[in-house]
Coordinates of C-alpha atoms and ligand atoms in Angstrom, one line a residue:
M1 CA 131.6 60.3 87.2
E2 CA 133.7 63.4 86.9
K3 CA 133.4 66.8 85.2
F4 CA 135.8 69.6 84.2
V5 CA 135.1 73.1 85.5
I6 CA 136.8 75.7 83.3
E7 CA 137.0 79.5 84.0
G8 CA 137.3 81.0 80.5
G9 CA 139.3 84.0 79.2
R10 CA 142.8 83.2 80.2
P11 CA 145.5 83.1 77.5
L12 CA 147.7 79.9 77.4
K13 CA 151.4 80.4 77.9
G14 CA 154.4 78.1 78.4
E15 CA 155.1 74.6 77.2
I16 CA 153.7 71.1 77.5
K17 CA 155.1 67.7 76.4
V18 CA 152.9 65.6 74.2
S19 CA 152.2 62.0 75.3
G20 CA 152.7 58.8 73.2
S21 CA 150.2 58.2 70.4
K22 CA 147.0 56.5 71.4
N23 CA 146.3 55.4 67.9
A24 CA 149.8 53.9 67.4
T25 CA 149.7 52.2 70.8
L26 CA 146.4 50.2 70.2
P27 CA 147.5 48.3 67.0
I28 CA 151.0 47.9 68.4
L29 CA 149.7 46.3 71.6
A30 CA 147.5 44.1 69.4
A31 CA 150.5 43.1 67.3
T32 CA 152.1 41.5 70.4
L33 CA 149.6 38.7 69.8
L34 CA 151.8 37.6 66.8
T35 CA 154.6 36.3 69.1
D36 CA 155.0 34.5 72.4
S37 CA 158.2 36.4 73.1
V38 CA 158.6 39.5 75.3
C39 CA 157.6 42.8 73.7
E40 CA 158.5 45.9 75.7
I41 CA 156.6 49.0 74.6
R42 CA 157.7 52.4 76.0
N43 CA 156.2 55.9 76.0
V44 CA 152.7 54.4 76.1
P45 CA 150.1 57.0 77.1
K46 CA 148.2 56.4 80.4
L47 CA 144.7 56.3 78.9
R48 CA 141.5 54.4 79.4
D49 CA 141.8 53.0 75.9
T50 CA 145.4 51.8 76.7
W51 CA 144.1 49.9 79.8
T52 CA 141.1 48.5 77.9
M53 CA 143.5 47.0 75.3
C54 CA 145.7 45.6 78.1
K55 CA 142.7 44.0 79.7
L56 CA 141.7 42.5 76.4
L57 CA 145.2 41.0 75.9
R58 CA 145.1 39.6 79.4
A59 CA 141.6 38.1 78.7
L60 CA 143.2 36.5 75.6
G61 CA 145.8 34.8 77.8
K62 CA 148.8 37.2 77.4
T63 CA 150.9 38.3 80.4
V64 CA 150.8 42.1 80.5
D65 CA 152.9 44.1 83.0
I66 CA 152.3 47.8 83.3
S67 CA 154.9 50.1 84.8
G68 CA 154.3 53.9 84.3
N69 CA 154.4 54.5 80.6
Q70 CA 155.9 51.1 79.8
V71 CA 153.9 48.0 78.9
T72 CA 155.6 44.6 78.7
V73 CA 153.6 41.8 77.0
S74 CA 154.6 38.1 76.9
G75 CA 153.2 34.6 76.8
S76 CA 150.8 32.9 74.5
A77 CA 147.2 33.7 73.7
N78 CA 145.1 30.8 75.0
T79 CA 141.8 31.7 73.4
H80 CA 140.7 33.1 70.0
V81 CA 137.6 34.8 71.5
A82 CA 137.9 38.5 72.1
D83 CA 135.8 39.5 75.1
Y84 CA 132.5 41.2 73.9
K85 CA 132.3 43.5 77.0
L86 CA 135.8 44.9 76.3
V87 CA 135.5 45.1 72.5
S88 CA 132.1 46.8 72.6
T89 CA 133.6 49.6 74.8
M90 CA 136.4 50.5 72.3
R91 CA 135.9 50.2 68.5
G92 CA 139.7 50.2 68.1
S93 CA 140.0 46.8 69.7
F94 CA 138.7 45.3 66.5
C95 CA 142.3 45.3 65.4
V96 CA 143.0 42.1 67.4
L97 CA 141.2 40.2 64.5
G98 CA 144.2 40.0 62.2
P99 CA 146.8 38.9 64.7
L100 CA 144.5 36.4 66.4
L101 CA 143.7 34.9 63.0
A102 CA 147.4 34.7 62.0
K103 CA 148.7 33.3 65.3
L104 CA 145.9 30.9 66.2
G105 CA 144.2 30.2 62.8
K106 CA 140.9 31.5 64.1
A107 CA 139.4 34.6 65.7
K108 CA 136.0 35.5 67.2
V109 CA 135.7 39.3 67.6
S110 CA 132.6 41.3 68.2
M111 CA 131.7 43.7 65.4
P112 CA 132.4 47.3 66.4
G113 CA 128.8 48.4 65.5
G114 CA 128.2 52.2 65.5
C115 CA 129.3 55.0 67.7
V116 CA 128.6 58.7 68.1
I117 CA 130.9 59.6 65.2
G118 CA 129.0 57.3 62.8
V119 CA 128.7 53.8 61.5
R120 CA 131.9 51.7 61.7
P121 CA 131.7 49.2 58.9
I122 CA 134.2 46.3 58.6
D123 CA 133.9 45.4 54.9
L124 CA 137.5 46.4 54.2
H125 CA 138.8 44.4 57.2
L126 CA 136.9 41.3 55.8
K127 CA 138.0 42.0 52.2
G128 CA 141.6 41.9 53.4
I129 CA 141.6 38.7 55.4
L130 CA 139.5 36.9 52.8
A131 CA 142.1 37.9 50.2
L132 CA 144.6 36.2 52.4
G133 CA 142.6 32.9 52.3
A134 CA 140.6 33.2 55.5
K135 CA 137.0 32.3 55.8
A136 CA 134.6 34.5 57.7
N137 CA 131.0 34.4 58.9
F138 CA 128.9 36.3 61.4
E139 CA 127.5 34.7 64.6
A140 CA 125.5 36.7 67.2
G141 CA 127.2 40.0 66.4
N142 CA 130.6 38.5 66.2
V143 CA 132.9 38.0 63.2
M144 CA 134.1 34.3 63.2
A145 CA 137.2 34.1 61.0
T146 CA 139.2 30.9 60.3
A147 CA 142.3 30.0 58.2
S148 CA 144.3 26.8 58.2
R149 CA 147.1 28.7 56.5
L150 CA 147.1 32.4 55.4
R151 CA 148.6 33.0 51.9
G152 CA 150.1 36.3 50.8
A153 CA 148.0 38.2 48.2
Q154 CA 147.8 41.5 46.3
M155 CA 144.7 43.5 47.3
Y156 CA 143.1 47.0 46.9
L157 CA 142.0 48.2 50.3
G158 CA 140.4 51.6 49.3
G159 CA 136.8 52.0 50.3
T160 CA 133.9 54.5 49.8
F161 CA 135.6 56.9 52.2
G162 CA 139.1 56.2 51.1
S163 CA 141.6 54.1 53.0
S164 CA 140.9 52.5 56.4
V165 CA 143.5 52.8 59.2
L166 CA 142.5 49.7 61.2
A167 CA 141.6 47.6 58.2
T168 CA 145.2 48.3 56.9
A169 CA 146.5 47.4 60.4
N170 CA 144.5 44.1 60.6
V171 CA 145.8 43.0 57.1
M172 CA 149.4 44.0 57.9
M173 CA 149.4 41.9 61.0
A174 CA 147.7 38.9 59.4
A175 CA 150.1 39.1 56.4
S176 CA 153.1 39.0 58.8
L177 CA 152.6 35.3 59.4
A178 CA 151.2 34.4 56.0
D179 CA 153.0 32.4 53.4
G180 CA 154.5 34.6 50.6
Q181 CA 154.1 38.2 49.7
T182 CA 151.2 40.6 50.4
I183 CA 150.8 43.9 48.6
I184 CA 148.3 46.3 50.0
E185 CA 147.2 49.0 47.5
S186 CA 145.4 52.1 48.8
A187 CA 146.8 51.4 52.3
A188 CA 146.2 54.0 55.0
C189 CA 149.1 56.4 55.2
E190 CA 148.6 57.6 58.7
P191 CA 151.7 57.9 60.9
E192 CA 150.2 55.3 63.2
I193 CA 150.4 52.8 60.3
E194 CA 154.0 53.7 59.7
E195 CA 154.7 53.1 63.4
L196 CA 152.9 49.7 63.3
G197 CA 155.0 48.8 60.2
N198 CA 158.2 49.8 62.0
F199 CA 157.2 47.7 65.0
L200 CA 156.4 44.6 62.8
S201 CA 159.8 45.1 61.1
D202 CA 161.5 45.2 64.5
M203 CA 159.7 41.8 65.2
G204 CA 161.3 40.4 62.1
V205 CA 158.6 41.0 59.4
K206 CA 160.0 41.9 56.0
I207 CA 157.9 45.0 55.3
E208 CA 158.3 48.1 53.2
G209 CA 156.2 51.1 52.2
Q210 CA 154.5 51.6 55.6
G211 CA 153.2 55.2 55.6
T212 CA 152.7 55.1 51.8
P213 CA 149.6 53.9 49.9
R214 CA 151.5 50.7 48.9
I215 CA 152.7 48.4 51.6
V216 CA 154.6 45.2 50.7
I217 CA 154.9 42.4 53.3
N218 CA 156.8 39.1 53.0
G219 CA 155.4 36.9 55.7
V220 CA 157.7 34.9 58.0
K221 CA 157.2 31.7 60.0
K222 CA 157.8 33.2 63.4
L223 CA 158.1 36.7 64.9
N224 CA 160.4 37.6 67.8
G225 CA 159.9 40.0 70.6
T226 CA 161.3 43.5 70.6
S227 CA 161.5 46.8 72.5
Y228 CA 159.8 49.8 70.9
K229 CA 159.2 53.5 71.8
I230 CA 155.8 54.9 70.8
G231 CA 156.0 58.2 68.9
S232 CA 154.2 61.3 70.0
D233 CA 150.5 61.8 69.6
R234 CA 149.9 64.1 66.6
I235 CA 146.2 64.5 67.4
E236 CA 147.0 65.6 71.0
A237 CA 149.7 68.0 69.6
G238 CA 147.2 69.4 67.0
T239 CA 144.6 69.8 69.8
F240 CA 147.0 71.9 71.8
L241 CA 147.9 74.1 68.8
L242 CA 144.2 74.8 68.3
M243 CA 143.7 75.5 72.0
A244 CA 146.6 78.0 72.0
V245 CA 145.3 79.8 68.9
A246 CA 141.7 80.0 70.3
A247 CA 143.0 81.3 73.6
K248 CA 145.2 83.9 71.9
G249 CA 148.2 82.2 73.6
D250 CA 151.8 81.6 73.0
I251 CA 152.9 78.0 73.7
V252 CA 155.5 75.5 72.8
V253 CA 154.3 71.9 72.2
K254 CA 157.3 69.7 73.0
D255 CA 158.1 66.4 71.3
A256 CA 155.6 67.1 68.5
C257 CA 156.2 66.0 64.9
Y258 CA 155.7 69.1 62.7
N259 CA 155.6 66.9 59.5
H260 CA 152.7 64.9 60.9
L261 CA 150.6 68.1 61.1
L262 CA 151.2 69.8 57.8
A263 CA 147.5 70.0 56.8
L264 CA 146.5 71.7 60.1
I265 CA 149.6 74.0 60.1
D266 CA 148.9 75.0 56.5
K267 CA 145.4 75.9 57.5
L268 CA 146.6 77.8 60.6
H269 CA 149.1 79.8 58.5
Y270 CA 146.2 80.7 56.1
V271 CA 143.9 82.0 58.9
G272 CA 146.8 84.1 60.2
V273 CA 148.6 82.2 62.9
E274 CA 152.4 82.0 63.4
V275 CA 153.4 78.3 63.7
R276 CA 157.1 77.6 63.9
K277 CA 159.1 74.3 63.9
D278 CA 161.7 74.5 66.7
G279 CA 163.7 71.2 66.6
S280 CA 161.3 68.5 67.8
D281 CA 159.0 71.2 69.2
I282 CA 156.3 73.4 67.6
R283 CA 155.8 77.0 68.8
V284 CA 152.5 78.7 68.1
R285 CA 151.6 82.3 68.7
C286 CA 148.3 84.1 68.0
K287 CA 148.0 87.7 68.8
R288 CA 145.6 89.0 66.2
T289 CA 142.1 88.5 64.8
L290 CA 142.0 85.6 62.5
R291 CA 140.1 85.1 59.2
P292 CA 137.9 82.1 58.6
A293 CA 138.8 79.2 56.4
N294 CA 136.9 76.2 55.1
V295 CA 138.0 72.7 55.9
V296 CA 137.3 69.3 54.3
T297 CA 138.8 66.3 56.2
H298 CA 140.5 63.5 54.3
P299 CA 142.6 60.4 55.1
H300 CA 146.3 61.3 55.9
P301 CA 148.0 63.5 54.7
G302 CA 144.7 65.4 54.4
F303 CA 143.2 67.4 57.3
P304 CA 142.6 64.8 60.0
T305 CA 139.0 64.0 61.0
D306 CA 140.2 63.7 64.5
L307 CA 140.9 67.5 64.6
Q308 CA 137.7 68.6 62.9
A309 CA 135.7 69.2 66.0
Q310 CA 138.6 71.2 67.6
Y311 CA 139.0 73.3 64.5
M312 CA 135.2 74.0 64.5
A313 CA 135.5 75.4 68.0
L314 CA 138.2 77.8 66.7
M315 CA 136.0 78.9 63.8
A316 CA 133.1 79.4 66.1
I317 CA 134.9 82.5 67.5
T318 CA 136.5 83.6 64.2
P319 CA 134.7 86.5 62.6
G320 CA 133.2 85.5 59.2
V321 CA 131.7 82.2 57.8
S322 CA 133.5 78.9 57.4
I323 CA 132.2 75.6 56.0
I324 CA 133.4 72.4 57.6
T325 CA 132.9 69.0 55.9
D326 CA 134.0 65.6 57.1
R327 CA 134.7 63.3 54.2
V328 CA 135.9 60.5 56.6
F329 CA 133.0 60.5 59.1
P330 CA 130.3 62.6 57.4
D331 CA 128.1 62.6 60.6
R332 CA 130.8 63.5 63.0
F333 CA 129.0 66.6 64.2
M334 CA 127.8 65.8 67.8
H335 CA 129.7 68.8 69.0
I336 CA 127.6 71.3 67.1
A337 CA 124.7 71.2 69.5
E338 CA 126.8 71.6 72.6
L339 CA 128.9 74.5 71.0
N340 CA 125.6 76.2 70.1
R341 CA 124.5 76.0 73.7
M342 CA 127.6 78.1 74.5
G343 CA 126.5 80.8 72.0
A344 CA 128.1 79.5 68.8
Q345 CA 126.2 80.0 65.5
I346 CA 126.6 76.7 63.7
R347 CA 124.1 74.9 61.5
R348 CA 124.2 71.8 59.3
D349 CA 123.5 72.2 55.7
I350 CA 124.1 69.9 52.6
G351 CA 126.1 67.5 54.8
S352 CA 128.5 70.2 56.0
A353 CA 128.6 72.5 59.1
I354 CA 128.2 76.2 58.4
V355 CA 130.0 78.2 61.1
E356 CA 129.3 81.9 61.6
G357 CA 131.9 83.2 63.9
V358 CA 130.7 85.1 67.0
K359 CA 132.4 87.6 69.2
H360 CA 132.1 85.6 72.4
L361 CA 131.0 82.2 73.7
Y362 CA 129.4 81.9 77.1
G363 CA 130.2 79.3 79.7
A364 CA 127.5 76.7 80.2
P365 CA 127.0 73.1 81.5
V366 CA 127.7 70.8 78.5
M367 CA 127.9 67.1 77.9
A368 CA 131.0 65.3 76.4
S369 CA 130.1 62.8 73.7
D370 CA 133.0 61.4 71.7
L371 CA 136.6 61.9 72.5
R372 CA 137.3 64.7 70.0
A373 CA 134.0 66.5 70.4
S374 CA 134.9 66.7 74.1
A375 CA 138.2 68.3 73.2
A376 CA 136.2 70.9 71.2
L377 CA 134.2 71.7 74.3
V378 CA 137.4 72.2 76.3
I379 CA 138.6 74.7 73.7
A380 CA 135.2 76.5 73.8
G381 CA 135.3 76.5 77.6
L382 CA 138.9 78.0 77.6
V383 CA 137.7 81.0 75.6
A384 CA 134.1 81.4 76.8
R385 CA 133.1 84.2 79.2
G386 CA 132.3 82.7 82.6
K387 CA 132.3 79.1 83.8
T388 CA 131.9 76.0 81.7
E389 CA 131.2 72.5 83.2
I390 CA 131.9 69.6 80.9
Y391 CA 130.2 66.4 82.2
R392 CA 131.2 62.8 81.4
I393 CA 134.8 63.6 80.9
Y394 CA 135.6 59.9 80.8
H395 CA 135.3 60.4 77.1
L396 CA 138.3 62.8 77.3
D397 CA 140.3 60.4 79.5
R398 CA 140.1 57.8 76.7
G399 CA 142.5 59.9 74.6
Y400 CA 144.2 62.7 76.5
E401 CA 146.6 61.9 79.3
N402 CA 146.4 64.4 82.2
L403 CA 144.7 67.0 80.1
D404 CA 143.6 69.1 83.0
Q405 CA 147.1 69.1 84.5
K406 CA 148.7 70.1 81.2
L407 CA 146.2 73.0 80.8
V408 CA 146.8 74.3 84.3
Q409 CA 150.6 74.1 83.4
L410 CA 149.8 76.5 80.6
G411 CA 147.9 78.9 82.8
A412 CA 144.3 77.8 82.3
K413 CA 141.9 77.6 85.2
V414 CA 140.6 74.0 84.9
S415 CA 139.7 71.7 87.7
R416 CA 138.5 68.0 87.7
E417 CA 135.6 67.6 90.1
K418 CA 133.0 64.9 91.0
E419 CA 129.8 65.4 89.0
Ligands
EPZ1 C1 141.0 55.1 63.1 O1 139.7 54.5 63.2 C2 141.2 55.9 64.4 N1 141.1 55.1 65.6 C3 140.1 57.0 64.5 O2 140.4 57.8 65.7 C4 140.2 57.9 63.3 O3 139.2 58.9 63.3 C5 140.1 57.1 62.0 O4 141.1 56.0 62.0 C6 140.3 57.9 60.7 O5 141.5 58.5 60.8 C7 142.2 54.3 65.9 O6 143.2 54.3 65.2 C8 142.0 53.5 67.1 P1 138.9 54.0 59.4 P2 139.3 53.4 62.1 O7 138.7 52.6 59.2 O8 140.5 52.7 61.6 C9 135.2 53.7 56.6 C10 140.0 58.9 67.7 O9 139.3 59.9 68.0 N2 135.4 52.3 56.6 O10 140.2 54.6 58.9 O11 138.2 52.6 62.7 C11 134.8 54.3 57.9 O12 133.3 54.2 58.0 C12 139.5 57.8 66.8 O13 141.2 58.7 68.1 C13 134.8 51.5 55.7 O14 134.0 52.0 54.8 O15 138.7 54.4 61.0 C14 135.2 55.8 57.7 O16 134.3 56.5 57.0 C15 138.1 58.1 66.3 N3 135.0 50.1 55.7 C16 136.5 55.6 56.9 O17 136.5 54.3 56.3 C17 135.8 49.5 56.7 O18 135.9 48.3 56.7 C18 137.8 55.7 57.8 O19 137.6 54.8 58.9 C19 136.4 50.4 57.6 C20 136.2 51.7 57.6

């Protein structure tokens, strides 16, 4: 296994280019199961999760050719059984359920179970496919879904914690080959869902409203192949904005979509950071002491849960007290213990994290846990006094392409070493 070794205290300067969106890539790769024709997907990020999804598609019988940041998928799925070993390593692969069910009339996919950010229920996924006429039962930790013919339906897909990104994705893909019209109320509005809708539209699905709470899909008999370029990763872009602010830097994040990050940018303006849209780039400069601000995460367009840990790392060194609450994954606080080992003063109380900003963090050996908690530790390491070693950085490699190289490009002292 590998670790990051970071010498803290260097400001970040210069520019980096954001990679393609991981969370758009995964459902779009799954959507290639809906056709036997060739789908060419460009600007795919080179990530562990991307390769896991490619392995899963191959295990399902698809031909998958990878060349740099381009993945070309063709051929027919020859089994409806999604490989447990692969699905259990990546919760996101549950989004093969909808397309397998639509294309083959049946699907057997292992339930995602829990992970370090909390329980990953599937009630909304099941509600959606049952509404389309499928039958589902559970067998040895798998969901077994069957449907002789899916029929369009109107459904409400909001849950206890609001909308569900991958449940919306599963239903959109299943509805693409269903007879008639499907209306999804309280659909997820994340930009990744908008991208999936655009991809399905390119494949010939009659779809509108993707990116809004109401998506209307008129199913078709057959989908064609297409060529599609994945948009930039808003969570990677947001992570770099927070890194630059924490390190009192001045950077340009290239190929970043300002409008996808309005909740974060609004918060950064409030705490005293200058963030400027510069064409398709975002420039961020932070020269002075910030003030704290509370954050509550919500489904898009609210403050993203995937930036909560990184924001907490910034508040850990911002004088004053801030309260951070995650309404999407209420237990997504694995990063607190590791940040405190670096000198942060963070405690959990009434379901939130209470952060008392300290003057300095101190380098220490820390353990990565989930993808975004690991990014928070990188931010802490960049600003800490001394050396920080972050172990198990395979968590980071799941969602950030060449993170160490991008940070070195910005002037950070980061090296990737054997543990
Ligand atoms: C997607 O996960 C993302 N993953 C997550 O990013 C992201 O944190 C999450 O959306 C929220 O934005 C991918 O896109 C691959 P949800 P997903 O279903 O779809 C509850 C990262 O770091 N819920 O939108 O699995 C659930 O418990 C990853 O890149 C139900 O109640 O998340 C949660 O509280 C981590 N019933 C809330 O909804 C369901 O059937 C949102 O979860 C499904 C979910």
